Amino acid sequence: MDFKELFQNTNWDEIKSSIYAKTATDVERALNTSKRNLEDFKALISPAAEPYLEQMAQLSHQLTQKRFGKTIQLFAPMYLSNECNNICTYCGFSLDNKIRRKTLSDKEILEEVAYLKEKGFNHILLVTGEANHTVHVPYFKHAMELIRSQFANISIEVQPLDEPEYRELGEAGVYAVLVYQETYHQDVYKQYHPKGKKSNFNYRLDTPDRIGRAGVHKIGLGVLLGLEDWRTDSFFCALHLDYLQKTYWQSKYSISFPRMRPAEGIIEPNVIVGDKELVQLICAYRLFNEDVELSLSTRESEHFRNHVIPLGVTTMSAESKTNPGGYVVEPESLEQFEISDERPVEVIASLIKSKGYEAVWKDWDRSFTSSFGGGKSGRIDDLTPDPVISNQVNSGHV
Ligand code: SF4
């Protein structure tokens, strides 16, 4: 059975009702067991778990430290192109947005790389829109050849590809492939993706299976928080993760939690995911799955990122630009979305150190063994007093 079949046998409305029906007893059982299943995950993301957030945070901290040590892996995204043939109503690169389109040349790629190397990055994420005539597998392979010798890890977040193409890119040195389903609500998905290849829900849903069959080292999953009910969408993402881990057990996995951010010409979020809810989600993933990497981007505010370091995340981007050439070549070009935490990577590395953690500049599993040890755990209460949090929650943007 592939994930599509499993998905077709899982009803959105029934899952949603069962999450909202979870009780304090269900949450306590989920907290007190050592091996958690998908029913426990539902309890942990349910409204009934909100009073248990402090306990969840403490447990998440302990499990993360036991498995990953006191490390946070740093990476930088590098946008290669903003060309895109899709309409996605939440994205600044959407085909119907009249922006200047750009795909980096060899010279420009090397200029951006030189900047990121100067900053110390050893793990890079290459990002593009979906423009199959210009930004395609030969272009990716060529970019890989140009920069491979300069990075310990190169990951990609590009259009969904076929299995042989993923195999080709894996052989060319791609370390991880990130592909977010955006939302697992099939009808709503069509409204957000009215035109282009991305409007094919099933092809996207099947993508992690193709990546897994191609034997790529790591697969990144996630939903775009703000499109649909975040608890139900996150359950489906956890279901997907669970299926993939059992099926392609040789691969590693990461989860990201992108909340919708403002961008040129995009819609407002349908659902606001508050800071405490996002912490609940991060902790629930950690309690559900001790091995999965949890990644937090610069979409999040300085305050939020400062406080979640000890609560379960393992990976952070820093000083990100979300436009092609954004570091040095063309800093003024239009971003895919606005960054919230704009601090330089040196500041983020110092912040990580000040929390008693080690900033790791390449894949953590080659570095973390030196970093085990005790330390101060983050407390959920740290997130309450700062007015930035309530402003953010009420602003209509996340
Ligand atoms: S989300 Fe991706 S596919 Fe959709 S418009 Fe933006 S760049 Fe293109």
Coordinates of C-alpha atoms in Angstrom, one line a residue, residues 78-396:
M78 CA 19.6 30.0 -1.5
Y79 CA 16.9 30.9 -4.0
L80 CA 18.1 30.1 -7.5
S81 CA 15.0 31.3 -9.3
N82 CA 11.6 33.0 -8.8
E83 CA 10.2 31.8 -12.2
C84 CA 7.0 29.8 -11.6
N85 CA 4.2 28.4 -13.8
N86 CA 1.9 27.8 -10.9
I87 CA -0.7 29.9 -9.2
C88 CA -0.5 29.5 -5.5
T89 CA -2.7 32.1 -3.8
Y90 CA -0.3 32.5 -0.8
C91 CA 3.0 32.9 -2.6
G92 CA 4.8 36.1 -3.9
F93 CA 6.2 34.1 -6.8
S94 CA 2.7 33.0 -8.1
L95 CA 2.4 33.2 -11.9
D96 CA -0.3 35.9 -11.7
N97 CA 2.0 38.2 -9.7
K98 CA 3.6 40.7 -12.2
I99 CA 7.1 40.7 -10.8
R100 CA 10.4 40.6 -12.6
R101 CA 11.5 37.0 -13.0
K102 CA 15.0 35.9 -12.5
T103 CA 17.1 32.7 -12.6
L104 CA 20.7 32.9 -11.3
S105 CA 23.5 32.4 -13.8
D106 CA 26.7 30.5 -12.9
K107 CA 28.5 33.7 -12.0
E108 CA 25.6 34.8 -9.8
I109 CA 25.3 31.4 -8.1
L110 CA 29.0 31.6 -7.2
E111 CA 28.7 35.2 -5.9
E112 CA 25.9 34.1 -3.6
V113 CA 27.8 31.0 -2.5
A114 CA 31.0 33.1 -1.7
Y115 CA 28.9 35.3 0.6
L116 CA 27.4 32.3 2.4
K117 CA 30.7 30.6 2.8
E118 CA 32.2 33.7 4.2
K119 CA 29.4 33.6 6.8
G120 CA 30.4 30.0 7.7
F121 CA 27.5 28.1 6.3
N122 CA 28.3 24.5 5.4
H123 CA 24.7 23.3 4.8
I124 CA 22.7 25.0 2.0
L125 CA 19.1 24.6 0.8
L126 CA 18.6 25.3 -2.9
V127 CA 15.1 26.7 -3.6
T128 CA 13.2 27.4 -6.8
G129 CA 9.7 27.9 -8.1
E130 CA 8.3 25.5 -10.7
A131 CA 9.4 26.5 -14.3
N132 CA 10.2 23.3 -16.0
H133 CA 11.6 24.9 -19.2
T134 CA 14.3 26.8 -17.4
V135 CA 14.7 25.4 -13.9
H136 CA 14.9 21.6 -14.5
V137 CA 17.0 18.6 -13.5
P138 CA 20.0 19.6 -15.8
Y139 CA 20.0 23.1 -14.3
F140 CA 20.0 21.6 -10.7
K141 CA 22.7 19.1 -11.6
H142 CA 24.8 21.9 -13.1
A143 CA 24.3 24.0 -10.0
M144 CA 25.3 21.1 -7.9
E145 CA 28.5 20.6 -9.9
L146 CA 29.3 24.3 -9.4
I147 CA 29.0 24.3 -5.6
R148 CA 29.2 20.7 -4.4
S149 CA 32.8 21.0 -3.3
Q150 CA 32.0 24.0 -1.0
F151 CA 29.3 22.4 1.2
A152 CA 29.0 19.4 3.5
N153 CA 25.3 19.2 2.8
I154 CA 23.2 20.4 -0.1
S155 CA 19.4 20.1 0.2
I156 CA 16.8 21.1 -2.4
E157 CA 13.2 22.4 -2.2
V158 CA 12.1 22.5 -5.9
Q159 CA 9.1 21.3 -7.9
P160 CA 8.1 17.6 -7.4
L161 CA 10.0 15.3 -9.8
D162 CA 9.8 11.8 -11.0
E163 CA 11.5 9.0 -9.3
P164 CA 14.4 8.6 -11.8
E165 CA 15.1 12.3 -11.5
Y166 CA 15.4 12.1 -7.7
R167 CA 17.7 9.2 -8.2
E168 CA 19.8 11.3 -10.6
L169 CA 20.0 14.2 -8.2
G170 CA 20.8 11.9 -5.3
E171 CA 23.7 10.6 -7.3
A172 CA 24.7 14.2 -8.1
G173 CA 25.1 14.8 -4.3
V174 CA 21.7 16.0 -3.2
Y175 CA 21.5 15.2 0.5
A176 CA 17.8 16.0 1.3
V177 CA 14.6 16.8 -0.6
L178 CA 12.0 19.0 1.1
V179 CA 8.4 18.9 -0.3
Y180 CA 5.5 20.3 1.7
Q181 CA 2.0 19.1 1.0
E182 CA 0.8 22.6 2.0
T183 CA -2.6 21.2 3.1
Y184 CA -3.9 17.6 3.1
H185 CA -7.5 18.9 2.7
Q186 CA -8.0 17.8 -0.9
D187 CA -10.9 20.2 -1.8
V188 CA -9.3 23.2 -0.2
Y189 CA -6.0 22.4 -1.8
K190 CA -7.6 23.0 -5.2
Q191 CA -8.8 26.5 -4.2
Y192 CA -5.2 27.5 -3.1
H193 CA -3.7 25.9 -6.3
P194 CA -6.0 26.7 -9.2
K195 CA -3.5 26.5 -12.0
G196 CA -0.3 24.7 -13.0
K197 CA 1.2 21.3 -12.2
K198 CA 1.0 22.0 -8.5
S199 CA -2.8 21.8 -8.8
N200 CA -2.4 18.0 -9.1
F201 CA -3.0 17.1 -5.5
N202 CA -2.2 13.4 -6.0
Y203 CA 1.1 13.9 -7.8
R204 CA 2.3 16.0 -4.9
L205 CA 0.9 13.6 -2.3
D206 CA 2.9 10.8 -4.0
T207 CA 6.1 12.8 -4.1
P208 CA 7.7 11.6 -0.8
D209 CA 7.1 8.0 -1.9
R210 CA 9.0 8.7 -5.1
I211 CA 11.8 10.4 -3.1
G212 CA 11.9 7.4 -0.7
R213 CA 12.0 4.9 -3.6
A214 CA 14.9 6.8 -5.1
G215 CA 16.9 6.3 -1.9
V216 CA 17.4 10.0 -1.0
H217 CA 19.2 10.4 2.3
K218 CA 16.6 12.7 4.0
I219 CA 13.0 13.7 3.3
G220 CA 11.5 16.9 4.6
L221 CA 7.7 17.2 5.2
G222 CA 5.4 19.9 6.4
V223 CA 2.1 21.8 5.9
L224 CA 1.7 25.5 5.4
L225 CA 0.1 26.6 8.7
G226 CA -2.7 29.1 8.0
L227 CA -4.4 27.4 5.1
E228 CA -6.7 24.9 7.0
D229 CA -7.3 23.6 10.5
W230 CA -3.7 23.2 11.7
R231 CA -4.5 20.2 14.0
T232 CA -6.1 18.1 11.3
D233 CA -3.4 19.0 8.7
S234 CA -0.7 18.2 11.2
F235 CA -2.3 14.8 12.0
F236 CA -2.1 14.0 8.3
C237 CA 1.5 15.1 8.1
A238 CA 2.3 12.9 11.1
L239 CA 0.5 10.0 9.4
H240 CA 2.6 10.6 6.3
L241 CA 5.8 10.7 8.4
D242 CA 4.8 7.5 10.2
Y243 CA 4.1 5.7 6.9
L244 CA 7.3 6.9 5.3
Q245 CA 9.5 5.9 8.2
K246 CA 8.1 2.4 8.2
T247 CA 8.3 2.1 4.4
Y248 CA 11.6 3.8 3.6
W249 CA 13.4 3.2 6.9
Q250 CA 16.8 3.9 5.5
S251 CA 16.0 7.6 5.0
K252 CA 16.0 10.3 7.7
Y253 CA 13.1 12.7 8.1
S254 CA 12.6 16.3 9.0
I255 CA 9.4 18.4 9.7
S256 CA 9.0 22.1 9.2
F257 CA 6.3 24.3 10.6
P258 CA 6.0 27.3 8.2
R259 CA 3.3 29.8 9.3
M260 CA 2.0 32.0 6.5
R261 CA 3.9 35.3 6.2
P262 CA 3.0 38.5 4.3
A263 CA 4.1 38.7 0.7
E264 CA 3.3 40.7 -2.4
G265 CA -0.3 40.0 -3.7
I266 CA -1.1 37.1 -1.4
I267 CA -4.2 36.1 0.5
E268 CA -4.7 36.5 4.3
P269 CA -4.3 33.3 6.4
N270 CA -7.6 31.4 6.8
V271 CA -6.5 30.2 10.2
I272 CA -4.2 32.0 12.7
V273 CA -1.8 29.7 14.5
G274 CA -0.7 31.3 17.7
D275 CA 2.7 31.0 19.3
K276 CA 1.6 28.7 22.1
E277 CA -0.2 26.5 19.5
L278 CA 3.0 26.3 17.5
V279 CA 5.0 25.3 20.6
Q280 CA 2.3 22.7 21.3
L281 CA 2.7 21.3 17.8
I282 CA 6.5 21.2 18.0
C283 CA 6.4 19.4 21.4
A284 CA 3.7 17.0 20.1
Y285 CA 5.9 16.0 17.2
R286 CA 8.9 15.4 19.5
L287 CA 6.8 13.3 21.9
F288 CA 5.4 11.3 19.0
N289 CA 8.7 10.8 17.2
E290 CA 12.1 11.0 19.0
D291 CA 14.2 10.7 15.8
V292 CA 12.6 13.3 13.5
E293 CA 14.5 16.6 13.0
L294 CA 12.4 19.6 13.7
S295 CA 13.2 22.7 11.7
L296 CA 12.3 26.3 12.4
S297 CA 12.8 29.1 9.8
T298 CA 13.3 32.9 9.9
R299 CA 9.6 33.3 9.2
E300 CA 9.3 33.2 13.0
S301 CA 10.0 36.3 15.2
E302 CA 13.2 36.9 17.1
H303 CA 11.4 36.4 20.4
F304 CA 9.8 33.1 19.4
R305 CA 13.1 31.7 18.0
N306 CA 14.9 32.8 21.1
H307 CA 12.6 30.8 23.3
V308 CA 12.0 27.6 21.4
I309 CA 15.6 26.6 21.1
P310 CA 15.4 24.2 24.1
L311 CA 11.9 23.0 23.4
G312 CA 12.5 20.5 20.6
V313 CA 13.8 22.1 17.5
T314 CA 17.0 20.7 16.0
T315 CA 17.6 22.9 13.0
M316 CA 17.3 26.6 12.2
S317 CA 17.8 28.7 9.2
A318 CA 19.6 32.0 9.7
E319 CA 20.0 35.4 7.9
S320 CA 17.8 34.0 5.2
K321 CA 16.9 35.8 1.9
T322 CA 13.9 34.5 0.0
N323 CA 14.6 36.1 -3.3
P324 CA 17.0 34.9 -6.1
G325 CA 20.3 36.8 -5.6
G326 CA 19.0 38.1 -2.3
Y327 CA 22.4 37.9 -0.5
V328 CA 24.6 40.0 -2.8
V329 CA 23.5 39.8 -6.5
E330 CA 20.1 41.6 -6.4
P331 CA 19.1 42.2 -2.8
E332 CA 16.1 44.4 -3.9
S333 CA 14.3 41.8 -6.0
L334 CA 10.9 40.7 -4.7
E335 CA 10.9 38.1 -1.9
Q336 CA 8.8 35.0 -1.8
F337 CA 7.6 36.1 1.6
E338 CA 8.8 38.5 4.3
I339 CA 11.4 37.3 6.8
S340 CA 10.6 38.0 10.4
D341 CA 14.0 37.3 12.1
E342 CA 16.6 39.2 10.1
R343 CA 19.5 38.9 12.6
P344 CA 22.9 38.0 11.1
V345 CA 24.0 34.4 11.5
E346 CA 26.7 35.5 13.9
V347 CA 24.0 36.7 16.3
I348 CA 22.0 33.5 16.0
A349 CA 25.1 31.4 16.6
S350 CA 25.8 33.5 19.8
L351 CA 22.2 33.2 20.9
I352 CA 22.5 29.4 20.5
K353 CA 25.7 29.4 22.6
S354 CA 24.1 31.6 25.2
K355 CA 21.4 28.9 25.7
G356 CA 24.2 26.3 26.4
Y357 CA 23.9 24.8 22.9
E358 CA 26.4 24.3 20.1
A359 CA 25.7 25.7 16.7
V360 CA 26.5 23.0 14.1
W361 CA 27.2 24.1 10.6
K362 CA 26.6 20.8 8.9
D363 CA 24.4 17.8 9.4
W364 CA 24.2 17.4 13.1
D365 CA 24.6 13.6 13.2
R366 CA 28.3 14.0 12.2
S367 CA 28.9 16.4 15.1
F368 CA 26.5 16.0 18.0
T369 CA 28.3 13.3 19.9
S370 CA 30.5 15.9 21.6
S371 CA 27.5 17.8 22.8
F372 CA 25.6 15.7 25.3
G373 CA 25.0 17.1 28.7
G374 CA 22.7 18.8 31.1
G375 CA 21.4 22.3 30.8
K376 CA 18.7 24.8 31.4
S377 CA 15.4 23.8 29.9
G378 CA 13.1 26.3 28.2
R379 CA 9.9 27.1 30.0
I380 CA 6.7 27.7 28.2
D381 CA 5.9 30.6 30.5
D382 CA 8.8 32.4 28.9
L383 CA 6.6 32.9 25.9
T384 CA 3.8 34.7 27.7
P385 CA 4.9 38.1 29.0
D386 CA 6.3 39.6 25.9
P387 CA 3.8 41.8 24.1
V388 CA 5.3 40.9 20.8
I389 CA 3.5 37.6 21.1
S390 CA 0.1 38.9 21.5
N391 CA 0.6 41.6 18.9
Q392 CA 1.7 38.9 16.4
V393 CA -1.3 36.7 17.2
N394 CA -3.7 39.5 16.7
S395 CA -2.2 41.0 13.7
G396 CA -3.9 38.9 11.1

